[in-house]
Tab-separated table of C-alpha atoms in Angstrom:
chain	number	residue	atom	x	y	z
A	1	MET	CA	22.669	-37.075	16.478
A	2	PRO	CA	21.419	-35.805	13.092
A	3	LYS	CA	23.272	-36.494	9.868
A	4	VAL	CA	25.370	-33.518	8.742
A	5	LYS	CA	26.629	-32.816	5.250
A	6	LEU	CA	30.408	-32.661	5.344
A	7	SER	CA	31.969	-29.377	4.294
A	8	HIS	CA	35.091	-29.306	2.167
A	9	SER	CA	37.174	-28.351	5.211
A	10	HIS	CA	35.960	-31.485	6.974
A	11	ARG	CA	36.914	-33.605	3.973
A	12	LEU	CA	40.362	-32.046	3.981
A	13	GLU	CA	40.679	-32.830	7.683
A	14	ILE	CA	39.753	-36.484	7.061
A	15	ALA	CA	42.461	-36.721	4.392
A	16	SER	CA	44.958	-35.088	6.738
A	17	LEU	CA	44.164	-37.558	9.545
A	18	TYR	CA	44.502	-40.473	7.126
A	19	ARG	CA	47.969	-39.219	6.159
A	20	GLN	CA	48.822	-39.441	9.860
A	21	ASN	CA	47.896	-43.160	9.773
A	22	TRP	CA	44.580	-42.807	11.568
A	23	LYS	CA	42.162	-45.719	11.162
A	24	ILE	CA	38.772	-45.028	9.579
A	25	SER	CA	36.903	-45.968	12.763
A	26	ALA	CA	39.121	-43.570	14.756
A	27	ILE	CA	38.366	-40.755	12.320
A	28	VAL	CA	34.627	-41.438	12.664
A	29	ARG	CA	34.891	-41.178	16.468
A	30	TYR	CA	37.015	-38.035	16.203
A	31	LEU	CA	34.457	-36.262	14.000
A	32	SER	CA	31.673	-37.218	16.392
A	33	ASN	CA	33.478	-36.196	19.588
A	34	GLN	CA	35.271	-33.060	18.371
A	35	HIS	CA	32.820	-31.635	15.813
A	36	GLY	CA	29.508	-33.264	16.712
A	37	ILE	CA	29.275	-34.714	13.180
A	38	ASP	CA	27.452	-38.007	12.701
A	39	VAL	CA	29.181	-39.622	9.722
A	40	ASN	CA	29.336	-43.332	8.878
A	41	TRP	CA	32.342	-45.514	8.141
A	42	SER	CA	31.671	-45.819	4.381
A	43	THR	CA	31.481	-42.039	3.908
A	44	VAL	CA	34.913	-41.568	5.487
A	45	ARG	CA	36.287	-44.424	3.371
A	46	ASN	CA	34.957	-42.823	0.162
A	47	ILE	CA	36.646	-39.534	1.022
A	48	ILE	CA	39.930	-41.364	1.636
A	49	LEU	CA	39.551	-43.144	-1.717
A	50	LYS	CA	39.113	-39.747	-3.398
A	51	TYR	CA	42.279	-38.570	-1.702
A	52	LYS	CA	44.173	-41.675	-2.807
A	53	SER	CA	42.892	-41.322	-6.373
A	54	GLY	CA	44.273	-37.798	-6.579
A	55	ASP	CA	41.092	-35.739	-6.345
A	56	LEU	CA	42.682	-34.165	-3.256
A	57	PHE	CA	46.394	-33.765	-2.880
A	58	ALA	CA	48.879	-32.606	-0.272
A	59	ASP	CA	51.645	-30.084	-0.669
A	60	PRO	CA	54.854	-32.097	-0.118
A	61	ASN	CA	56.369	-29.176	1.807
A	62	SER	CA	53.512	-28.868	4.306
A	63	ASP	CA	50.502	-30.612	5.787
A	64	PHE	CA	48.111	-28.425	3.767
A	65	ILE	CA	45.695	-30.322	1.514
A	66	LYS	CA	43.787	-28.676	-1.309
A	67	PHE	CA	42.038	-29.286	-4.632
A	68	ARG	CA	44.338	-30.619	-7.318
A	69	LYS	CA	42.995	-28.295	-10.037
A	70	VAL	CA	42.339	-25.170	-7.995
A	71	THR	CA	44.911	-22.448	-7.518
A	72	ASP	CA	45.032	-19.473	-5.204
A	73	GLY	CA	44.518	-17.371	-8.324
A	74	ASP	CA	41.204	-19.145	-8.996
A	75	ILE	CA	39.964	-18.347	-5.501
A	76	SER	CA	41.110	-14.752	-5.903
A	77	THR	CA	39.237	-14.516	-9.229
A	78	VAL	CA	36.045	-15.805	-7.628
A	79	ARG	CA	36.293	-13.357	-4.737
A	80	SER	CA	36.871	-10.426	-7.073
A	81	ALA	CA	34.026	-11.442	-9.391
A	82	LEU	CA	31.457	-11.856	-6.602
A	83	ALA	CA	32.588	-8.702	-4.804
A	84	GLU	CA	32.004	-6.743	-8.017
A	85	LYS	CA	28.682	-8.399	-8.895
A	86	CYS	CA	26.966	-10.420	-6.167
A	87	THR	CA	24.171	-11.607	-8.506
A	88	MET	CA	26.469	-13.854	-10.561
A	89	THR	CA	25.501	-17.522	-10.801
A	90	ALA	CA	27.935	-20.446	-10.494
A	91	THR	CA	27.773	-20.707	-14.305
A	92	ASP	CA	28.709	-17.031	-14.627
A	93	VAL	CA	31.625	-17.545	-12.239
A	94	ARG	CA	32.759	-20.596	-14.233
A	95	ARG	CA	32.799	-18.495	-17.430
A	96	GLU	CA	34.940	-15.931	-15.631
A	97	LEU	CA	37.380	-18.660	-14.573
A	98	VAL	CA	37.479	-20.177	-18.055
A	99	SER	CA	38.319	-16.756	-19.491
A	100	LYS	CA	41.322	-16.761	-17.132
A	101	GLY	CA	42.458	-20.166	-18.397
A	102	SER	CA	41.017	-22.467	-15.699
A	103	ASP	CA	39.026	-25.462	-16.986
A	104	LEU	CA	36.862	-26.432	-14.002
A	105	SER	CA	33.528	-28.184	-13.649
A	106	LYS	CA	30.485	-26.369	-12.263
A	107	THR	CA	30.595	-28.560	-9.139
A	108	THR	CA	34.202	-27.576	-8.501
A	109	VAL	CA	33.312	-23.917	-9.032
A	110	GLN	CA	30.561	-24.221	-6.419
A	111	ARG	CA	33.133	-25.612	-3.992
A	112	ILE	CA	35.514	-22.751	-4.775
A	113	ILE	CA	32.716	-20.250	-4.083
A	114	HIS	CA	32.180	-21.911	-0.699
A	115	GLU	CA	35.911	-21.894	0.078
A	116	ALA	CA	36.113	-18.229	-0.940
A	117	GLY	CA	33.773	-17.493	1.972
A	118	TYR	CA	30.529	-16.940	0.017
A	119	THR	CA	27.120	-18.508	0.472
A	120	ALA	CA	23.872	-18.107	-1.455
A	121	SER	CA	20.818	-16.426	0.038
A	122	ALA	CA	17.607	-14.787	-1.132
A	123	PRO	CA	18.179	-11.143	-2.134
A	124	ARG	CA	16.807	-8.298	-0.050
A	125	TYR	CA	15.505	-5.409	-2.114
A	126	CYS	CA	15.681	-1.760	-1.112
A	127	GLN	CA	15.051	1.692	-2.502
A	128	MET	CA	17.306	2.649	-5.399
A	129	ILE	CA	19.010	5.946	-4.555
A	130	ARG	CA	20.618	8.217	-7.127
A	131	GLU	CA	24.024	9.746	-6.426
A	132	ALA	CA	22.643	13.293	-6.034
A	133	ASN	CA	20.169	12.080	-3.410
A	134	LYS	CA	22.883	10.205	-1.520
A	135	VAL	CA	24.581	13.553	-0.981
A	136	LYS	CA	21.300	15.105	0.189
A	137	ARG	CA	20.686	12.201	2.575
A	138	LEU	CA	24.140	12.661	4.089
A	139	THR	CA	23.593	16.396	4.567
A	140	PHE	CA	20.157	15.801	6.077
A	141	CYS	CA	21.364	13.114	8.520
A	142	GLN	CA	24.414	15.125	9.516
A	143	GLN	CA	22.087	17.949	10.556
A	144	LEU	CA	19.962	15.524	12.597
A	145	ILE	CA	23.121	14.296	14.344
A	146	THR	CA	24.289	17.853	15.030
A	147	ASP	CA	20.883	18.735	16.526
A	148	ASN	CA	20.564	15.352	18.294
A	149	ASP	CA	16.968	15.507	17.050
A	150	ASN	CA	14.423	13.532	19.098
A	151	PHE	CA	11.585	13.961	16.542
A	152	ALA	CA	9.183	15.082	19.291
A	153	ASP	CA	7.245	17.501	17.089
A	154	ILE	CA	7.287	15.649	13.746
A	155	ILE	CA	4.216	14.149	12.068
A	156	PHE	CA	5.462	11.390	9.748
A	157	THR	CA	3.008	10.722	6.902
A	158	ASP	CA	2.681	8.643	3.770
A	159	GLU	CA	0.262	6.809	1.466
A	160	CYS	CA	0.023	3.050	1.087
A	161	THR	CA	-1.915	0.604	-1.105
A	162	VAL	CA	-3.449	-2.618	0.243
A	163	GLN	CA	-5.460	-5.268	-1.538
A	164	LEU	CA	-7.649	-8.299	-1.043
A	165	HIS	CA	-6.232	-11.748	-1.833
A	166	ASP	CA	-2.701	-10.689	-0.969
A	167	ASN	CA	-1.583	-14.270	-0.277
A	168	LYS	CA	1.659	-13.838	1.624
A	169	VAL	CA	1.636	-17.315	3.082
A	170	VAL	CA	3.702	-20.495	3.111
A	171	ILE	CA	2.124	-23.732	1.935
A	172	TYR	CA	3.253	-27.297	2.520
A	173	ARG	CA	3.026	-30.189	0.069
A	174	LEU	CA	4.088	-33.815	-0.056
A	175	ARG	CA	7.470	-34.214	-1.725
A	176	ASP	CA	6.060	-36.276	-4.591
A	177	GLN	CA	3.155	-33.908	-5.274
A	178	VAL	CA	2.863	-30.491	-6.882
A	179	ALA	CA	1.977	-27.486	-4.742
A	180	GLN	CA	-1.740	-26.771	-4.399
A	181	PRO	CA	-2.623	-23.596	-6.377
A	182	ILE	CA	-4.289	-20.766	-4.472
A	183	PRO	CA	-6.944	-18.939	-6.539
A	184	GLN	CA	-6.267	-15.235	-6.936
A	185	PRO	CA	-8.089	-12.744	-9.171
A	186	LYS	CA	-6.117	-11.186	-11.999
A	187	HIS	CA	-7.046	-7.706	-10.797
A	188	PRO	CA	-7.572	-7.870	-7.016
A	189	PHE	CA	-9.542	-5.130	-5.313
A	190	LYS	CA	-7.297	-2.383	-3.944
A	191	LEU	CA	-7.697	0.428	-1.448
A	192	HIS	CA	-5.392	3.341	-0.748
A	193	VAL	CA	-4.775	4.765	2.702
A	194	TRP	CA	-3.137	7.901	4.041
A	195	GLY	CA	-2.070	8.323	7.622
A	196	GLY	CA	0.448	9.855	9.962
A	197	ILE	CA	2.215	8.912	13.187
A	198	SER	CA	3.884	11.048	15.823
A	199	ARG	CA	5.187	10.919	19.384
A	200	ARG	CA	1.662	11.854	20.505
A	201	GLY	CA	-0.196	9.267	18.448
A	202	THR	CA	-1.764	8.854	15.024
A	203	THR	CA	-3.749	11.046	12.689
A	204	ARG	CA	-7.079	9.754	11.432
A	205	LEU	CA	-6.653	7.063	8.782
A	206	LEU	CA	-8.078	8.173	5.439
A	207	ILE	CA	-9.222	5.295	3.206
A	208	PHE	CA	-9.900	6.011	-0.465
A	209	ASP	CA	-9.813	4.453	-3.918
A	210	GLY	CA	-9.106	5.882	-7.336
A	211	ILE	CA	-6.274	8.201	-8.361
A	212	LEU	CA	-4.824	10.608	-5.825
A	213	ARG	CA	-4.879	14.044	-7.410
A	214	SER	CA	-3.716	17.391	-6.031
A	215	GLU	CA	-7.257	18.638	-5.412
A	216	PHE	CA	-8.161	15.519	-3.435
A	217	PHE	CA	-4.877	15.679	-1.544
A	218	VAL	CA	-5.482	19.257	-0.452
A	219	ASP	CA	-9.163	18.912	0.415
A	220	LYS	CA	-9.455	15.416	1.908
A	221	ILE	CA	-5.973	14.934	3.339
A	222	LEU	CA	-4.567	18.333	4.263
A	223	ARG	CA	-7.806	20.192	5.067
A	224	GLN	CA	-10.015	17.465	6.548
A	225	THR	CA	-7.466	15.068	8.069
A	226	LEU	CA	-4.080	16.661	8.814
A	227	LEU	CA	-5.169	20.165	9.832
A	228	PRO	CA	-7.622	19.030	12.571
A	229	PHE	CA	-4.910	16.744	13.990
A	230	ILE	CA	-2.412	19.605	14.141
A	231	GLN	CA	-4.953	21.922	15.802
A	232	ASP	CA	-5.965	19.336	18.404
A	233	VAL	CA	-2.667	17.521	19.113
A	234	TYR	CA	0.126	19.921	18.086
A	235	PRO	CA	-1.259	23.443	18.744
A	236	ASP	CA	2.151	24.604	20.029
A	237	LYS	CA	4.541	23.689	17.212
A	238	HIS	CA	5.022	20.904	14.703
A	239	ARG	CA	6.935	19.710	11.641
A	240	PHE	CA	4.974	18.041	8.869
A	241	GLN	CA	6.907	15.329	7.024
A	242	GLN	CA	5.940	13.968	3.609
A	243	ASP	CA	7.924	12.643	0.664
A	244	ASN	CA	8.585	14.612	-2.507
A	245	ASP	CA	5.698	13.295	-4.581
A	246	PRO	CA	4.614	15.899	-7.197
A	247	LYS	CA	1.152	16.154	-5.583
A	248	HIS	CA	2.792	17.087	-2.292
A	249	ARG	CA	4.868	19.805	-3.949
A	250	SER	CA	2.168	21.261	-6.199
A	251	ILE	CA	1.436	24.992	-6.077
A	252	LEU	CA	-2.050	24.193	-4.772
A	253	SER	CA	-0.598	22.173	-1.868
A	254	LYS	CA	2.094	24.736	-1.052
A	255	ASN	CA	-0.392	27.607	-1.014
A	256	PHE	CA	-2.761	25.719	1.280
A	257	MET	CA	0.022	24.797	3.719
A	258	LYS	CA	1.319	28.357	3.783
A	259	SER	CA	-2.117	29.940	4.325
A	260	ASN	CA	-2.973	27.462	7.113
A	261	ASN	CA	0.390	27.594	8.933
A	262	ILE	CA	1.266	23.955	8.207
A	263	ASN	CA	5.000	23.777	8.855
A	264	TRP	CA	6.159	21.521	6.022
A	265	TRP	CA	9.546	19.934	6.747
A	266	GLU	CA	10.707	20.748	3.221
A	267	CYS	CA	14.327	19.617	3.635
A	268	TRP	CA	13.257	15.948	3.456
A	269	PRO	CA	15.581	14.114	0.983
A	270	SER	CA	14.052	12.188	-1.921
A	271	GLU	CA	14.295	8.378	-2.141
A	272	SER	CA	14.448	7.998	1.638
A	273	PRO	CA	11.762	5.550	2.823
A	274	ASP	CA	14.204	4.115	5.377
A	275	LEU	CA	14.145	7.485	7.160
A	276	ASN	CA	10.349	7.460	7.470
A	277	PRO	CA	9.179	5.254	10.374
A	278	ILE	CA	5.664	5.005	8.908
A	279	GLU	CA	7.117	2.528	6.384
A	280	MET	CA	7.446	0.139	9.333
A	281	VAL	CA	3.774	0.776	10.091
A	282	TRP	CA	2.767	-0.242	6.557
A	283	ASN	CA	4.884	-3.370	6.838
A	284	MET	CA	3.209	-4.289	10.116
A	285	LEU	CA	-0.223	-3.509	8.639
A	286	LYS	CA	0.247	-5.801	5.631
A	287	ARG	CA	1.510	-8.652	7.810
A	288	ARG	CA	-1.559	-8.346	10.041
A	289	LEU	CA	-3.930	-8.218	7.063
A	290	ALA	CA	-2.304	-11.310	5.504
A	291	LYS	CA	-3.390	-13.325	8.556
A	292	LYS	CA	-7.053	-12.363	8.179
A	293	ASP	CA	-9.679	-14.009	5.980
A	294	LEU	CA	-10.915	-10.928	4.139
A	295	LYS	CA	-13.577	-11.435	1.469
A	296	THR	CA	-15.113	-8.049	0.701
A	297	LYS	CA	-14.290	-4.349	0.528
A	298	GLU	CA	-16.123	-3.875	3.836
A	299	ASP	CA	-13.965	-6.583	5.457
A	300	LEU	CA	-10.821	-4.827	4.279
A	301	GLU	CA	-11.978	-1.401	5.464
A	302	THR	CA	-12.934	-2.779	8.881
A	303	ALA	CA	-9.577	-4.525	9.237
A	304	LEU	CA	-7.762	-1.297	8.338
A	305	GLU	CA	-9.679	0.740	10.913
A	306	ASP	CA	-9.201	-1.931	13.601
A	307	PHE	CA	-5.454	-1.965	13.032
A	308	TRP	CA	-5.173	1.814	13.085
A	309	THR	CA	-7.250	2.346	16.230
A	310	THR	CA	-6.339	-0.793	18.201
A	311	ASP	CA	-2.918	-2.103	17.176
A	312	LEU	CA	-1.148	1.169	16.430
A	313	THR	CA	-0.844	2.548	19.952
A	314	VAL	CA	1.162	5.591	21.056
A	315	GLU	CA	3.810	3.228	22.448
A	316	CYS	CA	3.999	1.451	19.101
A	317	CYS	CA	4.411	4.749	17.239
A	318	ASN	CA	7.223	5.790	19.566
A	319	ARG	CA	8.992	2.463	19.089
A	320	PHE	CA	9.027	2.951	15.326
A	321	ILE	CA	10.180	6.557	15.642
A	322	ASP	CA	12.932	5.574	18.098
A	323	HIS	CA	14.350	3.279	15.408
A	324	LEU	CA	15.490	6.423	13.573
A	325	TYR	CA	18.149	6.842	16.256
A	326	LYS	CA	19.883	3.840	14.657
A	327	VAL	CA	19.033	4.622	11.035
A	328	VAL	CA	20.513	8.124	10.956
A	329	PRO	CA	24.096	7.121	11.949
A	330	THR	CA	23.844	4.118	9.627
A	331	VAL	CA	23.101	6.390	6.646
A	332	MET	CA	26.403	8.126	7.386
A	333	ILE	CA	28.220	4.783	7.608
A	334	VAL	CA	26.984	3.628	4.187
A	335	GLN	CA	27.625	7.013	2.551
A	336	GLY	CA	23.988	7.793	1.838
A	337	ARG	CA	23.009	4.413	0.409
A	338	ALA	CA	19.866	2.545	1.517
A	339	THR	CA	20.273	1.094	5.003
A	340	ALA	CA	17.942	-1.957	4.691
A	341	ASP	CA	18.358	-4.084	7.844
A	342	LEU	CA	21.840	-2.777	8.725
A	343	PRO	CA	20.674	-0.568	11.643
A	344	ARG	CA	19.417	-3.626	13.547
A	345	LYS	CA	22.544	-5.642	12.752
A	346	ILE	CA	24.957	-2.869	13.722
A	347	PHE	CA	23.000	-1.836	16.824
A	348	PRO	CA	21.150	-4.919	18.167
A	349	GLU	CA	20.150	-3.221	21.431
A	350	ARG	CA	16.767	-1.532	21.810
A	351	SER	CA	16.342	2.162	20.961
A	352	LEU	CA	13.982	2.932	23.856
A	353	GLY	CA	15.365	5.701	26.029
A	354	LYS	CA	18.363	6.265	23.746
A	355	SER	CA	19.196	9.077	21.300
A	356	ILE	CA	20.948	9.741	17.996
A	357	ASP	CA	23.972	10.955	19.946
A	358	TYR	CA	24.081	7.686	21.915
A	359	PHE	CA	24.265	5.454	18.838
A	360	ASN	CA	26.518	7.848	16.919
A	361	SER	CA	28.984	7.834	19.839
A	362	LYS	CA	29.068	4.031	19.825
A	363	LEU	CA	30.605	4.161	16.353
A	364	LYS	CA	33.885	5.161	17.992
A	365	GLU	CA	34.156	1.786	19.751
A	366	PRO	CA	36.858	-0.426	18.122
A	367	LEU	CA	34.793	-3.606	18.399
A	368	LEU	CA	31.813	-1.978	16.690
A	369	ARG	CA	34.023	-0.605	13.916
A	370	GLN	CA	35.323	-4.131	13.311
A	371	LYS	CA	31.751	-5.474	13.281
A	372	ILE	CA	30.765	-2.866	10.681
A	373	ALA	CA	33.777	-3.749	8.537
A	374	ASN	CA	32.693	-7.399	8.570
A	375	LEU	CA	29.062	-6.549	7.710
A	376	LEU	CA	29.725	-4.194	4.806
A	377	PRO	CA	31.011	-5.386	1.412
A	378	ASN	CA	34.479	-4.311	0.426
């Protein structure tokens, strides 16, 4: 049985059992049998000595044991501080407590944070969304819910930048040695790509370098790449999705789309990458490239083409697009904010064969509402 670090609640339980005249050896067996915790005799004895010295104390009117110096007000202060600003450090929290009149050590503050129900984790970053665009996202998603849109005629598009020497790897080192440095050029070679996905497959992948200007966008992307795809794959009807980049909204671009009957889905809300399934494609692409040993521009171009023609199948495109069935109701739940990984956490089941209406209807279930309340910050 592996050694387990005792939590504060376990230490309190040991003190409580000692108050009931349990022997140390009996407490050790109890922790092993009831909690699966492998703890030795001396560890339990040290905790009891802390209790006897006054580091822990018991309320004389109950069996509840708590920190001597910590009050319910301290725990409430910590909860309020972290709920308001989750990026606070233990030192920041200690300053907040000191300002309220509590003189506590940093170690004690860390224990209070744990007892308040918080734990530390690496932050997850997402698109920053302005208040005006939150309103637009809500309006947009409400319309999708009303229409129960299945996105059958939409071509989702976007640009992406990839580079050589993008070392997204984990390295191991001996504990007494420094990590081995991985050489990386100061200005790695970069390529830009433009592409689109739909229920019927992908557009051609356009690979280019340099600055994307309106003239290039119209000629190389709209005229030579998008328009042939629409004519061959969507001759009946289509909706063309793109973000609100100034090049996409230029007069030159608008005139070309109008004169060539490209049905631009102009209601697309700004700052909404979570609503574009091609973002998942770029994520998958970069993970695949990180596993390859690419040395030259030609290597990178070949890897890009191989991914686009081999890995990104019609089934794969549909799987990414189906994920929108979860994202759209989630945008409504979070009042237009970025959804990050919430759609998967709220709706763990697969999207295949489902619809927006299916997942939106599930929000009425009491158990799911409780789950959402637990996932979202107050």
